[in-house]
């Protein structure tokens, strides 16, 4: 039986591409991307969805805010529910979702973050790791809870910060790690190899 996911993103969609390519090349088992949603009307992630023949929608108030408004929340929840997904994947979704959103899909929302949480939550995480004295950073997939970037960790992939690294090369390494980690976690959840917290 298909394991349906809905992907939410705000930008380029390189992680959505990693998922869609893995799915298209039969590397994701029963995983089926049901739709891609964005808070940005002309986000490249929506064009990407179209190029893979997937339904896509933008829900935008046109205002740049850190948090989704109540009305945007209502519209996102309604749209996502119409696809009845098993999992909601935040892949570069740059808006904070509120309690109502989280409760509507309790225990079914995962987020990708470009650091080894609990280090460097919030924004500019790769930059902060690069500027720190740490020798390792990476990426994390975690369950979404009301506390920002602080839900239970599902998987992490580390990346070394080498003396020869520039911010650009480190960013590239973190993204490459993300493109492997996120599809791997989704596959694990679809097969039961990784358990849902609510089970
Ligand atoms: C990714 O690096 C992801 O970890 C980050 O946004 C990027 C999206 O790239 N997410 C966050 O910072 C969430 N707080 P993409 O659009 O190319 O997939």
mmCIF file of C-alpha atoms and ligand atoms in Angstrom:
data_model
loop_
_atom_site.group_PDB
_atom_site.id
_atom_site.type_symbol
_atom_site.label_atom_id
_atom_site.label_comp_id
_atom_site.label_asym_id
_atom_site.label_seq_id
_atom_site.Cartn_x
_atom_site.Cartn_y
_atom_site.Cartn_z
ATOM 1 C CA UNK A 1 0.000 0.000 0.000
ATOM 2 C CA UNK A 2 1.254 3.463 -0.837
ATOM 3 C CA UNK A 3 2.847 5.484 1.935
ATOM 4 C CA UNK A 4 1.680 8.981 1.061
ATOM 5 C CA UNK A 5 3.740 12.063 1.839
ATOM 6 C CA UNK A 6 3.117 15.767 1.365
ATOM 7 C CA UNK A 7 6.241 17.929 1.041
ATOM 8 C CA UNK A 8 6.308 21.569 2.204
ATOM 9 C CA UNK A 9 9.093 23.901 1.097
ATOM 10 C CA UNK A 10 9.810 27.574 0.530
ATOM 11 C CA UNK A 11 12.725 27.667 -1.883
ATOM 12 C CA UNK A 12 14.891 25.784 -4.281
ATOM 13 C CA UNK A 13 13.637 22.345 -3.419
ATOM 14 C CA UNK A 14 16.892 20.415 -3.746
ATOM 15 C CA UNK A 15 15.719 18.108 -0.949
ATOM 16 C CA UNK A 16 12.325 17.660 -2.572
ATOM 17 C CA UNK A 17 14.249 16.783 -5.743
ATOM 18 C CA UNK A 18 16.245 14.143 -3.855
ATOM 19 C CA UNK A 19 12.955 12.599 -2.664
ATOM 20 C CA UNK A 20 11.232 12.811 -6.046
ATOM 21 C CA UNK A 21 14.247 11.361 -7.883
ATOM 22 C CA UNK A 22 14.541 8.493 -5.404
ATOM 23 C CA UNK A 23 10.831 7.825 -5.793
ATOM 24 C CA UNK A 24 11.002 7.973 -9.599
ATOM 25 C CA UNK A 25 13.880 5.505 -9.658
ATOM 26 C CA UNK A 26 12.088 3.045 -7.348
ATOM 27 C CA UNK A 27 14.479 3.599 -4.440
ATOM 28 C CA UNK A 28 11.741 4.613 -2.002
ATOM 29 C CA UNK A 29 9.609 1.488 -1.893
ATOM 30 C CA UNK A 30 5.956 2.366 -1.312
ATOM 31 C CA UNK A 31 6.603 6.077 -0.753
ATOM 32 C CA UNK A 32 4.458 8.237 -2.988
ATOM 33 C CA UNK A 33 4.646 12.043 -3.000
ATOM 34 C CA UNK A 34 1.005 13.092 -3.092
ATOM 35 C CA UNK A 35 1.629 16.846 -3.389
ATOM 36 C CA UNK A 36 4.104 19.680 -2.847
ATOM 37 C CA UNK A 37 2.992 22.838 -1.018
ATOM 38 C CA UNK A 38 4.712 26.169 -0.573
ATOM 39 C CA UNK A 39 4.162 29.437 1.255
ATOM 40 C CA UNK A 40 5.845 31.232 -1.673
ATOM 41 C CA UNK A 41 3.846 31.659 -4.860
ATOM 42 C CA UNK A 42 6.736 31.413 -7.318
ATOM 43 C CA UNK A 43 9.004 29.081 -5.343
ATOM 44 C CA UNK A 44 11.172 26.883 -7.601
ATOM 45 C CA UNK A 45 10.067 23.856 -5.529
ATOM 46 C CA UNK A 46 6.619 24.170 -7.166
ATOM 47 C CA UNK A 47 8.075 24.093 -10.687
ATOM 48 C CA UNK A 48 10.060 21.085 -9.616
ATOM 49 C CA UNK A 49 6.875 19.324 -8.476
ATOM 50 C CA UNK A 50 5.291 20.099 -11.836
ATOM 51 C CA UNK A 51 8.294 18.670 -13.675
ATOM 52 C CA UNK A 52 7.755 15.402 -11.801
ATOM 53 C CA UNK A 53 4.036 15.492 -12.610
ATOM 54 C CA UNK A 54 3.039 16.055 -8.980
ATOM 55 C CA UNK A 55 0.168 18.259 -7.766
ATOM 56 C CA UNK A 56 1.423 21.504 -6.253
ATOM 57 C CA UNK A 57 -0.163 24.423 -4.428
ATOM 58 C CA UNK A 58 0.953 27.714 -2.945
ATOM 59 C CA UNK A 59 -0.765 29.225 0.043
ATOM 60 C CA UNK A 60 0.537 32.698 0.556
ATOM 61 C CA UNK A 61 -0.684 35.871 2.169
ATOM 62 C CA UNK A 62 2.041 37.733 0.298
ATOM 63 C CA UNK A 63 3.401 38.973 3.620
ATOM 64 C CA UNK A 64 6.846 37.935 4.780
ATOM 65 C CA UNK A 65 6.399 36.664 8.281
ATOM 66 C CA UNK A 66 8.334 34.182 10.373
ATOM 67 C CA UNK A 67 5.155 32.419 11.450
ATOM 68 C CA UNK A 68 2.131 31.221 9.445
ATOM 69 C CA UNK A 69 -0.961 33.304 10.203
ATOM 70 C CA UNK A 70 -4.115 31.613 11.561
ATOM 71 C CA UNK A 71 -5.750 31.861 8.149
ATOM 72 C CA UNK A 72 -2.723 30.419 6.353
ATOM 73 C CA UNK A 73 -2.613 27.630 8.939
ATOM 74 C CA UNK A 74 -6.271 26.811 8.274
ATOM 75 C CA UNK A 75 -5.666 26.692 4.510
ATOM 76 C CA UNK A 76 -2.519 24.561 4.797
ATOM 77 C CA UNK A 77 -4.232 22.095 7.155
ATOM 78 C CA UNK A 78 -7.270 21.843 4.865
ATOM 79 C CA UNK A 79 -5.137 21.293 1.750
ATOM 80 C CA UNK A 80 -2.872 18.731 3.409
ATOM 81 C CA UNK A 81 -5.874 16.836 4.834
ATOM 82 C CA UNK A 82 -7.362 16.564 1.347
ATOM 83 C CA UNK A 83 -4.422 14.271 0.461
ATOM 84 C CA UNK A 84 -4.754 12.164 3.628
ATOM 85 C CA UNK A 85 -0.966 11.716 3.953
ATOM 86 C CA UNK A 86 0.877 9.294 6.220
ATOM 87 C CA UNK A 87 3.681 11.820 6.678
ATOM 88 C CA UNK A 88 4.250 15.559 6.227
ATOM 89 C CA UNK A 89 7.804 16.482 5.299
ATOM 90 C CA UNK A 90 9.124 19.986 5.943
ATOM 91 C CA UNK A 91 11.993 20.264 3.465
ATOM 92 C CA UNK A 92 13.233 23.829 3.598
ATOM 93 C CA UNK A 93 9.905 25.217 4.829
ATOM 94 C CA UNK A 94 10.961 28.534 6.288
ATOM 95 C CA UNK A 95 7.826 29.440 8.265
ATOM 96 C CA UNK A 96 7.148 28.477 11.855
ATOM 97 C CA UNK A 97 4.025 26.359 12.160
ATOM 98 C CA UNK A 98 1.741 26.792 15.137
ATOM 99 C CA UNK A 99 0.117 24.460 17.640
ATOM 100 C CA UNK A 100 -3.101 24.013 15.601
ATOM 101 C CA UNK A 101 -1.102 22.845 12.603
ATOM 102 C CA UNK A 102 0.950 20.429 14.717
ATOM 103 C CA UNK A 103 -2.133 19.068 16.496
ATOM 104 C CA UNK A 104 -3.932 18.480 13.187
ATOM 105 C CA UNK A 105 -1.196 15.981 12.233
ATOM 106 C CA UNK A 106 0.082 14.966 15.650
ATOM 107 C CA UNK A 107 3.235 12.848 15.413
ATOM 108 C CA UNK A 108 3.252 12.854 11.620
ATOM 109 C CA UNK A 109 5.357 15.921 10.783
ATOM 110 C CA UNK A 110 9.120 15.757 10.262
ATOM 111 C CA UNK A 111 11.555 18.609 9.642
ATOM 112 C CA UNK A 112 14.978 18.740 8.051
ATOM 113 C CA UNK A 113 17.482 21.085 9.675
ATOM 114 C CA UNK A 114 21.006 21.935 8.436
ATOM 115 C CA UNK A 115 22.947 21.338 11.668
ATOM 116 C CA UNK A 116 23.507 18.643 14.231
ATOM 117 C CA UNK A 117 20.722 19.675 16.600
ATOM 118 C CA UNK A 118 20.667 20.710 19.397
ATOM 119 C CA UNK A 119 23.542 22.802 18.014
ATOM 120 C CA UNK A 120 22.603 25.836 15.956
ATOM 121 C CA UNK A 121 18.777 25.822 15.825
ATOM 122 C CA UNK A 122 16.991 28.643 13.980
ATOM 123 C CA UNK A 123 18.395 30.391 10.934
ATOM 124 C CA UNK A 124 21.935 30.654 9.433
ATOM 125 C CA UNK A 125 22.850 27.302 10.966
ATOM 126 C CA UNK A 126 25.578 26.370 8.484
ATOM 127 C CA UNK A 127 27.150 29.811 8.822
ATOM 128 C CA UNK A 128 27.052 29.597 12.618
ATOM 129 C CA UNK A 129 28.728 26.181 12.550
ATOM 130 C CA UNK A 130 31.351 27.500 10.107
ATOM 131 C CA UNK A 131 32.095 30.458 12.385
ATOM 132 C CA UNK A 132 32.278 28.259 15.483
ATOM 133 C CA UNK A 133 35.311 26.332 16.678
ATOM 134 C CA UNK A 134 33.546 23.015 16.050
ATOM 135 C CA UNK A 135 35.147 20.444 13.767
ATOM 136 C CA UNK A 136 31.881 18.716 12.848
ATOM 137 C CA UNK A 137 28.436 19.800 11.764
ATOM 138 C CA UNK A 138 25.782 18.085 9.646
ATOM 139 C CA UNK A 139 22.051 17.752 9.345
ATOM 140 C CA UNK A 140 19.148 16.443 11.385
ATOM 141 C CA UNK A 141 15.677 15.070 10.721
ATOM 142 C CA UNK A 142 13.401 15.440 13.746
ATOM 143 C CA UNK A 143 9.750 15.251 14.737
ATOM 144 C CA UNK A 144 8.049 18.624 14.800
ATOM 145 C CA UNK A 145 6.811 19.784 18.188
ATOM 146 C CA UNK A 146 5.788 23.282 19.306
ATOM 147 C CA UNK A 147 9.359 24.038 20.455
ATOM 148 C CA UNK A 148 11.339 25.299 17.460
ATOM 149 C CA UNK A 149 13.912 22.803 16.088
ATOM 150 C CA UNK A 150 13.725 20.845 19.344
ATOM 151 C CA UNK A 151 11.512 17.806 18.700
ATOM 152 C CA UNK A 152 12.821 14.240 19.104
ATOM 153 C CA UNK A 153 15.656 13.469 16.705
ATOM 154 C CA UNK A 154 15.029 10.700 14.157
ATOM 155 C CA UNK A 155 18.285 10.735 12.223
ATOM 156 C CA UNK A 156 21.493 12.714 11.785
ATOM 157 C CA UNK A 157 24.342 12.761 9.329
ATOM 158 C CA UNK A 158 27.590 14.436 10.257
ATOM 159 C CA UNK A 159 29.963 16.370 8.036
ATOM 160 C CA UNK A 160 33.511 17.453 8.905
ATOM 161 C CA UNK A 161 34.477 21.125 9.007
ATOM 162 C CA UNK A 162 37.943 21.039 7.472
ATOM 163 C CA UNK A 163 40.520 23.843 7.648
ATOM 164 C CA UNK A 164 40.329 24.033 3.853
ATOM 165 C CA UNK A 165 36.537 24.537 3.868
ATOM 166 C CA UNK A 166 34.922 27.803 2.804
ATOM 167 C CA UNK A 167 31.338 28.579 3.783
ATOM 168 C CA UNK A 168 30.362 27.557 0.249
ATOM 169 C CA UNK A 169 32.121 24.186 0.356
ATOM 170 C CA UNK A 170 30.720 23.440 3.806
ATOM 171 C CA UNK A 171 27.214 24.395 2.645
ATOM 172 C CA UNK A 172 27.583 22.036 -0.294
ATOM 173 C CA UNK A 173 28.700 19.183 1.976
ATOM 174 C CA UNK A 174 25.762 19.726 4.352
ATOM 175 C CA UNK A 175 23.319 19.749 1.430
ATOM 176 C CA UNK A 176 24.801 16.538 0.027
ATOM 177 C CA UNK A 177 24.350 14.903 3.441
ATOM 178 C CA UNK A 178 20.737 16.158 3.588
ATOM 179 C CA UNK A 179 19.960 14.689 0.178
ATOM 180 C CA UNK A 180 20.948 11.259 1.500
ATOM 181 C CA UNK A 181 19.513 11.521 5.008
ATOM 182 C CA UNK A 182 15.998 12.772 4.264
ATOM 183 C CA UNK A 183 15.007 10.072 1.715
ATOM 184 C CA UNK A 184 16.588 7.440 3.985
ATOM 185 C CA UNK A 185 14.464 8.555 6.971
ATOM 186 C CA UNK A 186 11.293 8.673 4.868
ATOM 187 C CA UNK A 187 11.978 5.170 3.558
ATOM 188 C CA UNK A 188 12.627 3.944 7.118
ATOM 189 C CA UNK A 189 9.332 5.390 8.348
ATOM 190 C CA UNK A 190 7.454 3.870 5.398
ATOM 191 C CA UNK A 191 8.786 0.373 6.041
ATOM 192 C CA UNK A 192 8.471 0.519 9.821
ATOM 193 C CA UNK A 193 12.265 0.277 10.267
ATOM 194 C CA UNK A 194 11.895 3.654 12.018
ATOM 195 C CA UNK A 195 8.947 3.897 14.399
ATOM 196 C CA UNK A 196 6.453 6.726 14.604
ATOM 197 C CA UNK A 197 6.665 8.256 18.093
ATOM 198 C CA UNK A 198 2.914 7.915 18.603
ATOM 199 C CA UNK A 199 2.841 4.147 17.957
HETATM 200 C C1 LIG B 1 17.935 22.905 3.660
HETATM 201 O O1 LIG B 1 19.307 23.093 3.906
HETATM 202 C C2 LIG B 1 17.185 22.693 4.947
HETATM 203 O O2 LIG B 1 17.915 22.000 5.919
HETATM 204 C C3 LIG B 1 16.950 24.109 5.393
HETATM 205 O O3 LIG B 1 16.609 24.790 4.218
HETATM 206 C C4 LIG B 1 17.328 24.204 3.118
HETATM 207 C C5 LIG B 1 16.353 23.964 2.000
HETATM 208 O O4 LIG B 1 17.016 23.645 0.811
HETATM 209 N N1 LIG B 1 15.899 24.185 6.369
HETATM 210 C C6 LIG B 1 15.908 25.010 7.401
HETATM 211 O O5 LIG B 1 16.816 25.805 7.602
HETATM 212 C C7 LIG B 1 14.706 24.910 8.301
HETATM 213 N N2 LIG B 1 14.919 25.636 9.491
HETATM 214 P P1 LIG B 1 16.200 23.129 -0.440
HETATM 215 O O6 LIG B 1 15.058 24.096 -0.723
HETATM 216 O O7 LIG B 1 17.222 23.144 -1.554
HETATM 217 O O8 LIG B 1 15.717 21.748 -0.132
#
